[in-house]
Coordinates of C-alpha atoms in Angstrom, one line a residue:
M1 CA -113.9 3.3 -15.7
K2 CA -110.9 4.3 -13.0
S3 CA -111.3 8.0 -12.0
K4 CA -108.0 10.4 -11.7
S5 CA -108.1 14.0 -10.8
R6 CA -107.5 16.2 -13.3
S7 CA -103.5 17.5 -14.6
N8 CA -102.0 19.3 -16.9
C9 CA -100.1 17.1 -18.5
H10 CA -101.7 13.4 -18.1
D11 CA -105.4 13.0 -17.6
E12 CA -105.6 8.9 -17.6
Q13 CA -108.5 7.6 -19.3
Y14 CA -108.3 3.4 -20.0
F15 CA -110.0 0.9 -22.2
W16 CA -110.1 -2.4 -23.1
S17 CA -109.0 -4.1 -25.8
T18 CA -109.0 -7.1 -27.1
H19 CA -106.5 -9.1 -29.3
A20 CA -106.5 -12.2 -31.1
K21 CA -103.5 -14.5 -31.5
G22 CA -104.5 -17.6 -33.2
T23 CA -107.2 -19.3 -31.1
R24 CA -106.5 -17.3 -28.2
I25 CA -107.7 -14.2 -27.1
T26 CA -106.3 -12.1 -24.8
T27 CA -107.5 -8.7 -23.1
V28 CA -105.6 -6.1 -21.8
K29 CA -106.1 -2.6 -20.2
V30 CA -104.8 0.2 -22.7
Q31 CA -103.8 3.6 -21.0
V32 CA -103.7 6.5 -23.1
A33 CA -103.0 10.0 -22.3
N34 CA -105.6 12.9 -22.8
Q35 CA -103.7 15.5 -25.1
D36 CA -105.8 18.7 -23.7
P37 CA -104.9 21.2 -23.0
Y38 CA -101.5 20.1 -25.5
S39 CA -103.6 19.3 -28.7
T40 CA -101.0 21.0 -30.3
N41 CA -97.5 18.9 -31.7
L42 CA -95.4 21.8 -31.4
F43 CA -94.0 22.9 -27.9
Q44 CA -91.8 26.4 -27.5
F45 CA -88.5 25.7 -25.4
K46 CA -86.1 28.7 -24.8
K47 CA -84.8 29.2 -21.8
V48 CA -83.4 26.1 -20.8
L49 CA -82.0 25.5 -17.0
V50 CA -79.1 22.4 -16.6
I51 CA -79.0 21.2 -12.8
G52 CA -75.5 19.6 -12.0
L53 CA -72.5 20.8 -12.9
G54 CA -69.9 18.4 -13.0
Q55 CA -68.8 16.3 -15.3
L56 CA -71.6 15.6 -17.4
G57 CA -73.9 18.2 -16.7
L58 CA -70.9 21.2 -17.7
P59 CA -70.7 19.9 -21.8
V60 CA -74.5 19.1 -22.0
A61 CA -74.7 23.4 -20.5
R62 CA -72.2 24.1 -23.0
Y63 CA -73.9 22.1 -26.2
V64 CA -77.5 23.9 -25.3
K65 CA -75.9 27.1 -25.0
Q66 CA -73.9 26.6 -28.5
R67 CA -77.5 25.4 -30.1
G68 CA -79.0 29.0 -29.4
F69 CA -80.9 28.4 -26.0
D70 CA -81.0 31.0 -23.4
T71 CA -78.7 28.5 -21.0
Y72 CA -78.7 28.1 -17.1
G73 CA -76.7 26.2 -14.9
Y74 CA -77.8 25.1 -11.3
D75 CA -75.0 23.4 -8.9
I76 CA -75.0 23.0 -5.0
S77 CA -71.2 23.6 -5.7
P78 CA -70.2 27.3 -6.1
K79 CA -67.1 26.1 -7.5
A80 CA -68.8 24.2 -10.4
V81 CA -71.0 27.1 -10.8
K82 CA -67.9 29.5 -10.9
L83 CA -66.2 27.0 -13.6
A84 CA -69.4 27.0 -15.8
Q85 CA -69.4 30.8 -15.8
K86 CA -65.7 31.2 -16.4
T87 CA -65.7 28.7 -19.3
A88 CA -68.7 28.5 -20.9
A89 CA -70.4 31.8 -20.0
I90 CA -73.0 29.9 -18.4
E91 CA -75.4 32.3 -16.2
N92 CA -76.1 31.1 -12.6
A93 CA -80.0 30.6 -11.9
T94 CA -79.8 32.7 -8.8
T95 CA -83.4 32.8 -8.6
N96 CA -86.3 30.4 -8.3
F97 CA -87.3 28.1 -10.9
S98 CA -90.7 29.5 -12.3
E99 CA -88.9 30.8 -15.7
F100 CA -87.7 28.0 -17.4
D101 CA -89.0 25.9 -20.1
V102 CA -86.4 22.9 -20.0
F103 CA -84.9 21.2 -16.9
I104 CA -82.2 19.4 -17.7
L105 CA -81.2 17.0 -15.1
C106 CA -77.5 15.9 -15.0
V107 CA -77.2 14.9 -11.0
S108 CA -75.0 12.6 -9.3
T109 CA -76.9 9.3 -8.7
H110 CA -74.4 7.4 -5.9
K111 CA -74.2 7.9 -2.3
A112 CA -72.1 10.9 -1.3
D113 CA -69.3 8.7 0.6
D114 CA -69.8 6.1 -1.5
M115 CA -69.4 6.3 -5.2
F116 CA -69.7 3.1 -5.9
S117 CA -73.2 2.6 -4.6
P118 CA -76.1 4.2 -6.0
Q119 CA -78.9 6.5 -4.5
I120 CA -81.1 9.1 -5.7
D121 CA -82.0 11.4 -3.0
G122 CA -80.0 14.2 -4.5
L123 CA -82.3 13.7 -7.7
L124 CA -85.1 13.6 -5.6
S125 CA -84.3 16.8 -4.0
I126 CA -84.2 18.6 -6.9
V127 CA -87.6 17.3 -8.3
E128 CA -89.3 18.9 -5.5
K129 CA -87.7 22.1 -5.5
I130 CA -88.9 22.3 -9.3
S131 CA -92.5 21.0 -8.5
K132 CA -92.6 23.8 -5.9
E133 CA -91.2 26.6 -8.2
A134 CA -91.9 25.9 -11.7
K135 CA -94.5 26.8 -13.8
S136 CA -96.6 23.8 -15.2
G137 CA -96.2 22.2 -18.5
A138 CA -92.7 22.7 -18.5
L139 CA -90.1 19.9 -19.9
V140 CA -87.8 17.5 -17.3
S141 CA -85.7 15.5 -18.4
I142 CA -83.5 13.5 -16.7
E143 CA -79.9 12.7 -17.9
S144 CA -79.0 11.3 -15.1
T145 CA -78.3 7.4 -15.0
I146 CA -80.9 5.9 -12.5
P147 CA -82.7 3.3 -11.5
K148 CA -85.8 1.6 -13.1
G149 CA -89.3 3.1 -12.4
T150 CA -87.6 6.6 -11.1
S151 CA -89.0 8.6 -14.1
K152 CA -92.4 7.6 -13.4
K153 CA -91.5 8.7 -9.6
V154 CA -90.5 11.6 -10.8
F155 CA -94.1 12.7 -12.1
D156 CA -95.4 11.5 -9.6
I157 CA -93.6 14.1 -7.3
L158 CA -94.3 16.5 -10.1
N159 CA -97.9 15.7 -9.8
H160 CA -97.9 15.4 -13.4
R161 CA -98.0 18.7 -14.2
F162 CA -94.8 18.5 -16.3
H163 CA -93.7 17.0 -19.3
V164 CA -91.2 14.0 -18.4
V165 CA -88.8 12.0 -20.5
H166 CA -85.4 10.3 -19.5
A167 CA -82.7 10.7 -21.9
P168 CA -79.9 9.2 -20.7
H169 CA -75.8 10.4 -21.6
R170 CA -73.7 8.1 -23.1
W171 CA -70.7 11.0 -22.9
Y172 CA -67.1 9.8 -22.4
S173 CA -64.7 12.4 -21.5
L174 CA -62.1 10.8 -23.2
E175 CA -63.2 10.7 -26.8
E176 CA -65.5 13.7 -26.9
K177 CA -65.2 14.2 -30.1
E178 CA -66.7 10.8 -30.7
H179 CA -68.9 10.3 -27.8
G180 CA -69.9 13.5 -26.8
V181 CA -73.5 15.1 -25.8
N182 CA -74.7 15.2 -29.5
Q183 CA -73.9 11.3 -30.5
L184 CA -77.1 8.9 -30.9
R185 CA -79.4 8.6 -27.7
V186 CA -82.5 6.8 -26.6
I187 CA -85.2 8.7 -25.0
G188 CA -88.3 7.3 -23.4
G189 CA -91.5 9.5 -22.0
V190 CA -93.8 8.7 -19.2
C191 CA -97.1 9.7 -21.8
E192 CA -97.3 10.4 -25.0
C193 CA -97.5 13.7 -24.6
C194 CA -94.1 14.0 -22.4
L195 CA -92.5 11.9 -25.5
K196 CA -93.1 14.5 -27.9
A197 CA -92.0 17.0 -26.2
G198 CA -88.7 15.3 -25.5
V199 CA -88.8 14.4 -28.8
Q200 CA -88.9 18.0 -30.6
F201 CA -86.2 19.5 -28.0
Y202 CA -83.5 16.9 -28.6
G203 CA -84.2 16.0 -32.1
G204 CA -86.3 18.3 -33.7
V205 CA -87.2 16.0 -36.1
D206 CA -90.1 16.0 -38.6
N207 CA -91.6 12.4 -38.3
V208 CA -90.5 9.7 -35.2
R209 CA -92.0 6.4 -35.1
V210 CA -92.6 4.5 -31.8
D211 CA -94.0 1.3 -31.9
G212 CA -95.7 1.9 -34.8
Q213 CA -97.1 5.6 -33.7
S214 CA -95.9 8.5 -35.6
Y215 CA -95.3 11.9 -34.5
Y216 CA -95.0 14.8 -36.6
F217 CA -93.4 18.4 -35.8
S218 CA -93.1 21.2 -38.3
S219 CA -89.2 22.1 -37.0
S220 CA -88.1 24.6 -39.3
S221 CA -89.1 27.2 -37.4
L222 CA -88.4 25.2 -33.8
K223 CA -85.0 25.1 -31.9
S224 CA -83.8 22.0 -31.0
L225 CA -80.7 20.6 -29.7
G226 CA -80.2 18.5 -33.1
I227 CA -79.4 15.2 -31.6
S228 CA -80.4 11.9 -33.3
M229 CA -82.8 10.1 -31.2
H230 CA -83.8 6.6 -30.8
P231 CA -87.5 6.8 -29.4
V232 CA -88.7 4.1 -27.2
T233 CA -92.2 3.0 -25.7
S234 CA -91.7 3.7 -22.3
T235 CA -89.1 5.2 -19.5
E236 CA -88.5 1.9 -18.4
I237 CA -86.8 0.9 -21.4
A238 CA -84.9 3.9 -21.4
E239 CA -84.1 3.6 -17.3
L240 CA -82.9 0.0 -18.2
T241 CA -80.9 0.9 -21.4
K242 CA -77.9 2.9 -19.6
I243 CA -77.9 0.4 -16.6
A244 CA -77.7 -2.8 -19.0
E245 CA -75.0 -1.2 -21.5
N246 CA -72.8 -0.6 -18.9
A247 CA -73.6 -3.9 -17.3
H248 CA -72.9 -5.5 -20.5
R249 CA -69.4 -3.1 -20.6
Y250 CA -68.6 -4.7 -16.9
L251 CA -68.9 -8.5 -18.0
Q252 CA -66.9 -7.7 -21.1
I253 CA -63.6 -6.1 -18.9
S254 CA -64.3 -9.2 -16.3
I255 CA -64.1 -11.5 -19.2
A256 CA -60.9 -10.5 -19.9
E257 CA -59.8 -10.4 -16.1
D258 CA -60.8 -14.1 -15.8
L259 CA -58.9 -15.2 -19.1
Y260 CA -56.3 -13.4 -17.5
L261 CA -55.8 -15.0 -14.2
Y262 CA -56.5 -18.3 -16.2
C263 CA -53.4 -17.7 -18.5
Q264 CA -51.2 -16.9 -15.3
A265 CA -52.4 -20.2 -13.4
N266 CA -51.5 -22.0 -17.0
N267 CA -48.3 -20.5 -17.4
I268 CA -49.8 -18.9 -21.0
N269 CA -48.4 -15.6 -22.4
F270 CA -52.0 -13.7 -21.8
P271 CA -51.2 -10.2 -24.5
E272 CA -50.1 -13.6 -27.2
L273 CA -53.3 -15.0 -26.9
R274 CA -55.6 -12.1 -26.7
D275 CA -53.8 -10.8 -29.9
A276 CA -54.6 -14.4 -31.6
L277 CA -58.2 -14.2 -30.5
N278 CA -58.8 -10.8 -31.4
T279 CA -57.7 -11.8 -35.0
K280 CA -61.3 -13.3 -35.2
W281 CA -64.0 -10.7 -36.8
N282 CA -66.3 -11.1 -33.9
V283 CA -64.4 -11.7 -30.4
N284 CA -63.0 -8.7 -29.2
I285 CA -61.0 -9.3 -26.0
L286 CA -60.4 -5.8 -24.0
E287 CA -57.4 -5.1 -22.1
P288 CA -58.0 -5.9 -18.0
R289 CA -55.6 -3.4 -17.2
D290 CA -56.0 -2.3 -13.6
G291 CA -59.6 -3.7 -13.2
I292 CA -62.9 -2.3 -13.2
G293 CA -62.4 1.2 -12.5
G294 CA -64.5 4.7 -12.4
H295 CA -67.8 5.1 -10.1
C296 CA -70.1 4.2 -13.9
L297 CA -69.4 0.9 -14.1
P298 CA -69.7 -0.8 -10.5
K299 CA -72.6 2.0 -9.4
D300 CA -74.3 1.2 -12.5
T301 CA -73.8 -2.3 -12.4
K302 CA -74.9 -2.8 -9.2
M303 CA -77.9 -0.5 -10.4
F304 CA -79.3 -3.2 -12.6
L305 CA -78.6 -5.7 -10.4
Q306 CA -81.1 -4.1 -8.2
S307 CA -83.7 -3.0 -10.9
S308 CA -85.2 -6.8 -10.3
N309 CA -87.4 -8.2 -7.4
E310 CA -87.0 -11.7 -8.4
R311 CA -84.2 -12.6 -10.2
K312 CA -80.5 -12.0 -9.9
S313 CA -78.2 -11.6 -12.5
K314 CA -75.9 -14.5 -11.7
I315 CA -73.5 -14.1 -14.4
L316 CA -73.2 -10.0 -13.0
R317 CA -72.3 -11.6 -9.3
A318 CA -69.5 -13.8 -10.7
A319 CA -68.2 -11.1 -12.6
M320 CA -68.2 -9.1 -9.8
D321 CA -66.3 -11.8 -7.6
V322 CA -63.6 -12.2 -11.2
D323 CA -63.0 -8.3 -10.4
E324 CA -62.0 -8.8 -7.0
E325 CA -59.8 -11.8 -7.5
Y326 CA -58.3 -9.8 -10.8
K327 CA -57.9 -6.8 -8.4
R328 CA -55.9 -9.1 -5.4
F329 CA -53.9 -11.3 -7.8
R330 CA -52.8 -7.9 -9.5
A331 CA -51.9 -6.0 -6.2
K332 CA -49.9 -9.4 -5.3
L333 CA -48.1 -9.3 -8.7
E334 CA -47.1 -5.5 -8.3
E335 CA -45.8 -5.7 -5.2
E336 CA -43.6 -9.1 -5.9
F337 CA -42.5 -7.2 -9.1
N338 CA -41.3 -4.3 -6.9
S339 CA -39.3 -6.6 -4.2
A340 CA -37.8 -8.0 -7.4
I341 CA -36.8 -4.8 -8.5
I342 CA -35.3 -3.7 -5.2
E343 CA -33.5 -7.3 -5.1
G344 CA -31.9 -7.2 -8.5
I345 CA -33.6 -10.3 -9.7
E346 CA -36.7 -11.0 -12.8
S347 CA -40.1 -11.6 -11.3
P348 CA -40.6 -14.7 -13.2
K349 CA -44.3 -13.7 -12.5
G350 CA -44.4 -10.2 -14.4
K351 CA -43.0 -11.9 -17.9
F352 CA -46.7 -12.3 -18.8
L353 CA -48.2 -8.5 -18.2

């Protein structure tokens, strides 16, 4: 038996479980969470603090307030705080963090001087503040995009005294009505009790099954965000879900870029070819446009590449090379096209844009 110091959220116990698979006998060490002192399935969440009031955090805070929670906001930018107060009536958390039942972390996870490179220093500094000031047993939900293993690191910084879940956002600003805060989300908990608390806060559902385990809540009298949630068995799965889906999107765009470059090299009309390809039910070639922009796709794809200690994705590395080549080609093409307009002649390379 491995000894651990007692904690409010997670008192680890270990037992050996033997499974028979055909003629093979596999013995694994299984970790379970002690339910004490949270022996009940119900959690009372009333006062919520949204940390980070930027492009993601502000819509989250607005939605949480609309769901009837006592909602506060916190941001290092006074401008962001004022905007939240003015547009969503979000109160500023001017005092310490001791009063809150839920902390929703929407902190940027890129370097301050390089939006394309992942960094979680800002998020971890906020966690340190929560650890020093917040009451034990509160729910800490990380909605920021984070590298694999970050949730457990947060749990350790919090000294195992809080419920920690990762519920990565899928919010899309250009289609907020269809893809806003309340769309289907993935959620993972560091411990079983963490997952129960997170599912109750987000979904308020009566019965959730995760890997054969049922979680029951008498939710009729409890507030929740009313968001459909897809629970997974570990925070690592939840963490990888977000960065892998953005890496997948990166690949989709890079394939379109590669096809575009192929058409240019072989004097093929790309728009016509794309339209023809997309008549097939399971083909959807995207528009490459100006290349892979924004900061989420490049940053999160790098985060996914860095998540593996041994195997680095060759196809993602190739996709990055394609994107760079495509952007160089488009820049050169635009320069030639603009020069042709000035000279009053048609640029032959511009006809398949």
